[in-house]
mmCIF file with all atom_site columns, C-alpha atoms in Angstrom:
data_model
loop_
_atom_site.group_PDB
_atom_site.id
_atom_site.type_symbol
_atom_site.label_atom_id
_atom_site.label_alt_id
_atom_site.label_comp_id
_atom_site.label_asym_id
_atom_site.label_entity_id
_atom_site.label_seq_id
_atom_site.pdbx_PDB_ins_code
_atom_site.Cartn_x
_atom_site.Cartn_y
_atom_site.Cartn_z
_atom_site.occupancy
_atom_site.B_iso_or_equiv
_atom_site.pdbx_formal_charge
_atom_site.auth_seq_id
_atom_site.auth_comp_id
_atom_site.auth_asym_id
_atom_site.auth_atom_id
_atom_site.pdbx_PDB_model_num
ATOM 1   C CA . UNK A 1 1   ? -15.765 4.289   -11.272 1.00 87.00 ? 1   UNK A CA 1
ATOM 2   C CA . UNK A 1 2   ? -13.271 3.836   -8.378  1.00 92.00 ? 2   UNK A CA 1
ATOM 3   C CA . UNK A 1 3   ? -10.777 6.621   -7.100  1.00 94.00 ? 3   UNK A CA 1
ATOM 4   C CA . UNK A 1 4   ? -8.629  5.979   -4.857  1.00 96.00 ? 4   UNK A CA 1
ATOM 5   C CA . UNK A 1 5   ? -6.749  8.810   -3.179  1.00 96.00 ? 5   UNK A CA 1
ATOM 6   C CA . UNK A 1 6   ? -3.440  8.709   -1.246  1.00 97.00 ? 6   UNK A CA 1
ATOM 7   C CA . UNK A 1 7   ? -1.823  11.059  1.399   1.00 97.00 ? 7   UNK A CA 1
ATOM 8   C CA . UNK A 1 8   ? 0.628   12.042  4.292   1.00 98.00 ? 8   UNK A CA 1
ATOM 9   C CA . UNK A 1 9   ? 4.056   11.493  2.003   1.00 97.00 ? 9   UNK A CA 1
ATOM 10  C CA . UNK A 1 10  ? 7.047   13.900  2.727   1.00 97.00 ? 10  UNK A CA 1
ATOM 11  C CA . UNK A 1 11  ? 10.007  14.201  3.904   1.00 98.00 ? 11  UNK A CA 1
ATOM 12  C CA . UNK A 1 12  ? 11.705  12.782  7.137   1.00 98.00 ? 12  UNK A CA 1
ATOM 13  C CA . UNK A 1 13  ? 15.019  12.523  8.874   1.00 98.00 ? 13  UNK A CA 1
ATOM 14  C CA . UNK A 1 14  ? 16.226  8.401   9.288   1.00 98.00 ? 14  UNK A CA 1
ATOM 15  C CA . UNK A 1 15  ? 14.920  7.001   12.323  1.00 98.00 ? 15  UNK A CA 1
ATOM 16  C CA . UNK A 1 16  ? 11.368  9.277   12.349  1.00 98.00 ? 16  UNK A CA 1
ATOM 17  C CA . UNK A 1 17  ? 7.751   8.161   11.176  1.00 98.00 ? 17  UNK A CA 1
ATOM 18  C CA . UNK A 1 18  ? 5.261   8.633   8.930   1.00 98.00 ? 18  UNK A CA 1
ATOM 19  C CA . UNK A 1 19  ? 1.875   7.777   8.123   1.00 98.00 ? 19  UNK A CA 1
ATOM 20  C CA . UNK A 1 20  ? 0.067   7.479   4.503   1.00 98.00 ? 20  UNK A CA 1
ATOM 21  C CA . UNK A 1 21  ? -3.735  7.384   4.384   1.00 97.00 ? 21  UNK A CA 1
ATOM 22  C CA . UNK A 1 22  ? -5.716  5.837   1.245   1.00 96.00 ? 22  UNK A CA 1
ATOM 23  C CA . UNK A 1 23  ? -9.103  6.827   1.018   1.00 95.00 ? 23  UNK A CA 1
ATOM 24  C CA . UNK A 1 24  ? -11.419 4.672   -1.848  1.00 93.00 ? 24  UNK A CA 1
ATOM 25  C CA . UNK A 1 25  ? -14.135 5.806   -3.614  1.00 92.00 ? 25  UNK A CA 1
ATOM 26  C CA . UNK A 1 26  ? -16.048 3.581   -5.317  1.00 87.00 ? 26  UNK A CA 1
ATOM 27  C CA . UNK A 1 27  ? -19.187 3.542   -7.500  1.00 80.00 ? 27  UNK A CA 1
ATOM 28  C CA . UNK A 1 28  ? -19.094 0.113   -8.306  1.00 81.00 ? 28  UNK A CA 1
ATOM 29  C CA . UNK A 1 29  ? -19.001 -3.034  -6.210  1.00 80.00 ? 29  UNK A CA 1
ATOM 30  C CA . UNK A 1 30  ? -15.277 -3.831  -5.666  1.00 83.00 ? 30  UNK A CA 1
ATOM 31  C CA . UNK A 1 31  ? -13.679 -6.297  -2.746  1.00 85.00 ? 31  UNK A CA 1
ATOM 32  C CA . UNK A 1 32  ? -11.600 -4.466  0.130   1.00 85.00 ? 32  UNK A CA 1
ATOM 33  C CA . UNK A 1 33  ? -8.220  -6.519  0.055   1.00 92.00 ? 33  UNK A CA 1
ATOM 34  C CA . UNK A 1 34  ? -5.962  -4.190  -0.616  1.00 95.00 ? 34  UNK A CA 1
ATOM 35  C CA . UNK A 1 35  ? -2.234  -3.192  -0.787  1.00 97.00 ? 35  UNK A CA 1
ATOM 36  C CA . UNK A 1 36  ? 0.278   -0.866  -0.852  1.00 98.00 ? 36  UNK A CA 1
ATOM 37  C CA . UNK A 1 37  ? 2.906   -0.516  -3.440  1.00 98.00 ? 37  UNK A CA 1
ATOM 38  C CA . UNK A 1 38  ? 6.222   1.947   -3.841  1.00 98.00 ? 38  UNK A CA 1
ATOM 39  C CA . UNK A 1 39  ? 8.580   2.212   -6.373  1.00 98.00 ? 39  UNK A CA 1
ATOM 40  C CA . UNK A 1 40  ? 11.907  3.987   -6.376  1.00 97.00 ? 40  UNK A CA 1
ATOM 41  C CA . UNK A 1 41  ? 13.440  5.802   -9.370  1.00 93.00 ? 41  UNK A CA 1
ATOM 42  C CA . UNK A 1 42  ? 15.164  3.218   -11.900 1.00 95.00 ? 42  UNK A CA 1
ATOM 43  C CA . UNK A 1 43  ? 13.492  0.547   -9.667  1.00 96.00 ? 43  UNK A CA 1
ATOM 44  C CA . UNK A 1 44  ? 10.358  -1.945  -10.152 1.00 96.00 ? 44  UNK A CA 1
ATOM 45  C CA . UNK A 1 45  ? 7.166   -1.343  -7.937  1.00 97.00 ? 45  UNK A CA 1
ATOM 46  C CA . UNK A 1 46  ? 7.615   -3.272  -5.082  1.00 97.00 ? 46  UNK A CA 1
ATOM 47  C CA . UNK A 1 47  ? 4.843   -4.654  -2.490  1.00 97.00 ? 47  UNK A CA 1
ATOM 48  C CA . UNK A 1 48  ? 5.290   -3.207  0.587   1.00 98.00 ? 48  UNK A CA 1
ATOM 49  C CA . UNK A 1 49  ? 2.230   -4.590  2.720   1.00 97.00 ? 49  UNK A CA 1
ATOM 50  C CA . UNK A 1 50  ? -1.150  -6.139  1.824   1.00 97.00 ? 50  UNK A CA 1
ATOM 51  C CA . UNK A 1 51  ? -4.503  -6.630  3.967   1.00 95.00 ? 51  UNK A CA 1
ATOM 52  C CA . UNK A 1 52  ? -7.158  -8.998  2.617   1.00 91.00 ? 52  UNK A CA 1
ATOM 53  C CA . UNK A 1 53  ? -10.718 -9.115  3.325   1.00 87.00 ? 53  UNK A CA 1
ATOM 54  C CA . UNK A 1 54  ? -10.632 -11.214 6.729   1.00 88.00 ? 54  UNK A CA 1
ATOM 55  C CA . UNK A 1 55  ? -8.037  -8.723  7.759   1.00 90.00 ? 55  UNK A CA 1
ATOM 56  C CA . UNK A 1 56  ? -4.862  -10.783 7.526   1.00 93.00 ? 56  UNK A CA 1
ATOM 57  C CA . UNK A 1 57  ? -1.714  -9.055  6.680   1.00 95.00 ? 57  UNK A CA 1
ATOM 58  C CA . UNK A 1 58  ? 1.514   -9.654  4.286   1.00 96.00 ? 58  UNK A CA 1
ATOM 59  C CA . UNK A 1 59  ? 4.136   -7.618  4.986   1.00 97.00 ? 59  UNK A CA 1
ATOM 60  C CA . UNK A 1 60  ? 7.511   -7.501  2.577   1.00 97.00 ? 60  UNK A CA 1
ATOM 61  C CA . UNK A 1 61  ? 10.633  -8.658  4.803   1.00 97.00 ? 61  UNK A CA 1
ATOM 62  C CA . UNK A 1 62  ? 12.139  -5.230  4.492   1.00 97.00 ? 62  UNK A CA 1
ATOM 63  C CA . UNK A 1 63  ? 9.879   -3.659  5.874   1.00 98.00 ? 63  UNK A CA 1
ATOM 64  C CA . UNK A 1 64  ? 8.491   -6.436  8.649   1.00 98.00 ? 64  UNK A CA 1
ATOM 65  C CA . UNK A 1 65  ? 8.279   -5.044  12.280  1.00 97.00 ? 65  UNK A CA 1
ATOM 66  C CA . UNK A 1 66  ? 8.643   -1.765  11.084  1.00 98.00 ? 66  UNK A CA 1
ATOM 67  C CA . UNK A 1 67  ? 5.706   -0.847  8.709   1.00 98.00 ? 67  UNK A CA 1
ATOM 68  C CA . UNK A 1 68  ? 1.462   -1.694  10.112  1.00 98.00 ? 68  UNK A CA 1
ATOM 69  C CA . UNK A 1 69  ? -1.087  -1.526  7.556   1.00 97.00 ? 69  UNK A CA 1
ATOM 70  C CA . UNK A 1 70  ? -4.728  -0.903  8.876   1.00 95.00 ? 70  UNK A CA 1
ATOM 71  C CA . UNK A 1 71  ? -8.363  -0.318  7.347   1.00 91.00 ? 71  UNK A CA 1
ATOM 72  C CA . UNK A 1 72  ? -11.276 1.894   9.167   1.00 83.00 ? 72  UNK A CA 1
ATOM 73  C CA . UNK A 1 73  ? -13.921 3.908   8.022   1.00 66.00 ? 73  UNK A CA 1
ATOM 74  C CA . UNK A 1 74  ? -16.240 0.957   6.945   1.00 65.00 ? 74  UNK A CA 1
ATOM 75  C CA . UNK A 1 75  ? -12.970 -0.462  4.820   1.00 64.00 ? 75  UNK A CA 1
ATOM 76  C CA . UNK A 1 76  ? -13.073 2.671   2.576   1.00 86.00 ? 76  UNK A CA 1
ATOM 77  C CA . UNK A 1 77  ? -9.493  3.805   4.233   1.00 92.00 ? 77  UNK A CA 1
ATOM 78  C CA . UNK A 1 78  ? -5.933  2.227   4.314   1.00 95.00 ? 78  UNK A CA 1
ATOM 79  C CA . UNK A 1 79  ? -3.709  3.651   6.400   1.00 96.00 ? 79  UNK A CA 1
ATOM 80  C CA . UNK A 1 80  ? 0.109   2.771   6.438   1.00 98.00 ? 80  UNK A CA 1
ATOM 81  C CA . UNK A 1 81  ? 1.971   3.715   9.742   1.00 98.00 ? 81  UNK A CA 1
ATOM 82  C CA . UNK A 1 82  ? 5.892   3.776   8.538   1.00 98.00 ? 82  UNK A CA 1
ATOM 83  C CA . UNK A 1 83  ? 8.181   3.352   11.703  1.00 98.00 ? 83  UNK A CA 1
ATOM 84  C CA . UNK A 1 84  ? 11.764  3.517   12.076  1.00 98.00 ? 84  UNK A CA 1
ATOM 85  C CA . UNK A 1 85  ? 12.312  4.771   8.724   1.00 98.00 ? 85  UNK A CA 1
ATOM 86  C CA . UNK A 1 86  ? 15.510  4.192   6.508   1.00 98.00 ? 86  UNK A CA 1
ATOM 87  C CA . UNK A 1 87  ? 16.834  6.054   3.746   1.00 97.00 ? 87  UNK A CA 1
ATOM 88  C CA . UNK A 1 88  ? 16.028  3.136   1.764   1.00 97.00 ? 88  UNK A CA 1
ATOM 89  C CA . UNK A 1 89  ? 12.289  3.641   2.296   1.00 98.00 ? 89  UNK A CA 1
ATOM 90  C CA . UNK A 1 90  ? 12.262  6.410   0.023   1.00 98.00 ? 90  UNK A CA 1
ATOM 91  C CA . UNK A 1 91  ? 10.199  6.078   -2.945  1.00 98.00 ? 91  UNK A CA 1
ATOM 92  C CA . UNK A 1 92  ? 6.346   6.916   -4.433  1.00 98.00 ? 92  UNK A CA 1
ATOM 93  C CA . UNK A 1 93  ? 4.133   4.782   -2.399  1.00 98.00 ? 93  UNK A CA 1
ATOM 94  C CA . UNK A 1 94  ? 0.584   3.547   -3.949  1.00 98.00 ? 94  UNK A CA 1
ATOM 95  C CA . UNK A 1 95  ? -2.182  2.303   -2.599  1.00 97.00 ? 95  UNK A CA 1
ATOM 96  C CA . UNK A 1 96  ? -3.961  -0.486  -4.696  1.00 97.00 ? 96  UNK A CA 1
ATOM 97  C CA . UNK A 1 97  ? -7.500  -1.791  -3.996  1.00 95.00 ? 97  UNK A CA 1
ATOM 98  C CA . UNK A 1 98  ? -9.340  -4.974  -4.973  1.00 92.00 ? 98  UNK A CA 1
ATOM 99  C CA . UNK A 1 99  ? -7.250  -7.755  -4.926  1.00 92.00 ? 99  UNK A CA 1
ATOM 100 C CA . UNK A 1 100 ? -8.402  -10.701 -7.331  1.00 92.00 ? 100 UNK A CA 1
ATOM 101 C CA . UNK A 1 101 ? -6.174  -13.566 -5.360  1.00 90.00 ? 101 UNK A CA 1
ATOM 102 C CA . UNK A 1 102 ? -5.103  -15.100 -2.244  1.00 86.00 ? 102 UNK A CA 1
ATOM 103 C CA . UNK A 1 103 ? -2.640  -17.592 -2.793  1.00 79.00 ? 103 UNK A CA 1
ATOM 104 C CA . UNK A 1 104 ? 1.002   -18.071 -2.140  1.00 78.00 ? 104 UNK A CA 1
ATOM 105 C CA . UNK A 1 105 ? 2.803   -14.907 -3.614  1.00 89.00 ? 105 UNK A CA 1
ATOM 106 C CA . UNK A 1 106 ? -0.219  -12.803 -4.611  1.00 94.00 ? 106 UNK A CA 1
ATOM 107 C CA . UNK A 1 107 ? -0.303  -10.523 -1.827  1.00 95.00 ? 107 UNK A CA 1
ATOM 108 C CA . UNK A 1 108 ? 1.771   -8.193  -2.661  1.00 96.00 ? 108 UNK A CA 1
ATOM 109 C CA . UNK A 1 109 ? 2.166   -8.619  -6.398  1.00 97.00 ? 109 UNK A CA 1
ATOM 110 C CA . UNK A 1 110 ? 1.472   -5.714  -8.533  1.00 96.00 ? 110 UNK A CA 1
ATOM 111 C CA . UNK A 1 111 ? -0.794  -7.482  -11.008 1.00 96.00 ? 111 UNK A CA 1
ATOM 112 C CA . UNK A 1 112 ? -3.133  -9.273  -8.686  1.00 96.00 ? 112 UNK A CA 1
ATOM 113 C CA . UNK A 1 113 ? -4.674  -5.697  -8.207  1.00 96.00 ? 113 UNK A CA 1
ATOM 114 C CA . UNK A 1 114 ? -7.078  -3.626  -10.288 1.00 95.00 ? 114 UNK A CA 1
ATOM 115 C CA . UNK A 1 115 ? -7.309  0.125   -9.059  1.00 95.00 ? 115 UNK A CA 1
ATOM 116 C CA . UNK A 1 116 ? -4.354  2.330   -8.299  1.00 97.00 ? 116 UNK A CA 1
ATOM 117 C CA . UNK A 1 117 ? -3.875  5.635   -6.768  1.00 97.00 ? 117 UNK A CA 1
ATOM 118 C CA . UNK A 1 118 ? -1.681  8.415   -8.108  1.00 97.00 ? 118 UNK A CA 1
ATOM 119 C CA . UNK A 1 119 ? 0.782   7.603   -5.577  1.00 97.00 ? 119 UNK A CA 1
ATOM 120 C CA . UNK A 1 120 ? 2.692   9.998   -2.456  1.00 98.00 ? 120 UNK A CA 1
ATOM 121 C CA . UNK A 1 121 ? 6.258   10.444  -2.124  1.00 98.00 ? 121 UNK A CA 1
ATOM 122 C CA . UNK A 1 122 ? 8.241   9.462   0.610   1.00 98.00 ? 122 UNK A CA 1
ATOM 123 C CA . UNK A 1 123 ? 11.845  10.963  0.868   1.00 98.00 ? 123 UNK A CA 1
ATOM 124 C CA . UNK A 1 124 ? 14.133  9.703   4.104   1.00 98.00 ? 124 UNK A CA 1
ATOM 125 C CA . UNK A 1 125 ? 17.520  11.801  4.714   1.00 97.00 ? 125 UNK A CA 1
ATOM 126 C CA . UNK A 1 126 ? 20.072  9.952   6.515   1.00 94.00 ? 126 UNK A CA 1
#
């Protein structure tokens, strides 16, 4: 069984931060590349940043420069520091945990990932 439990959504004037924390629970073996996700009402689930196992990181273009994904506590948390934030950040953001693929355009595609969280919304007022 794997849980995966996201916080620190809410709400945020343009311009201001925030940061989400994952934590994963997991009672079966599972890998630690993970990703987060948001999705925006009437909109697909987008990929906002990945990390794999060796570390590296894929960030979406909207959000490059602006956004740092991080793990710690022995890989079990994903954290999300959200800079610089724009009215068009607002949306449910998910954190998704063991990736299946590395290749070109995997990273931060919705189906290359098996476990989901229940997701935390972020709302930006301009």
């Amino acid at each position: 069984q794997v849980q995966l439990a996201e916080s620190g959504g809410g709400s945020v004037q343009a311009g201001g931060s925030l940061t989400l924390s994952c934590i994963v629970s997991a009672y079966t073996y599972i890998n630690d590349y993970m990703a987060w996700f948001r999705q925006a009402p009437g909109k697909e689930r987008e990929g906002v940043a990945a990390i794999d196992s060796d570390g590296r990181t894929t960030y979406a273009d909207s959000v490059k420069g602006r956004f740092t994904t991080s793990k710690a506590n022995a890989k079990n948390t994903l954290t999300l520091q959200m800079n610089s934030l724009k009215p068009e950040d607002t949306a449910m953001y998910y954190c998704a945990t063991d990736g299946r693929h590395k290749g070109p355009g995997w990273a931060l595609h919705p189906l290359n990932y098996r476990y989901w969280g229940q997701g935390t919304q972020v709302t930006v007022s301009s």
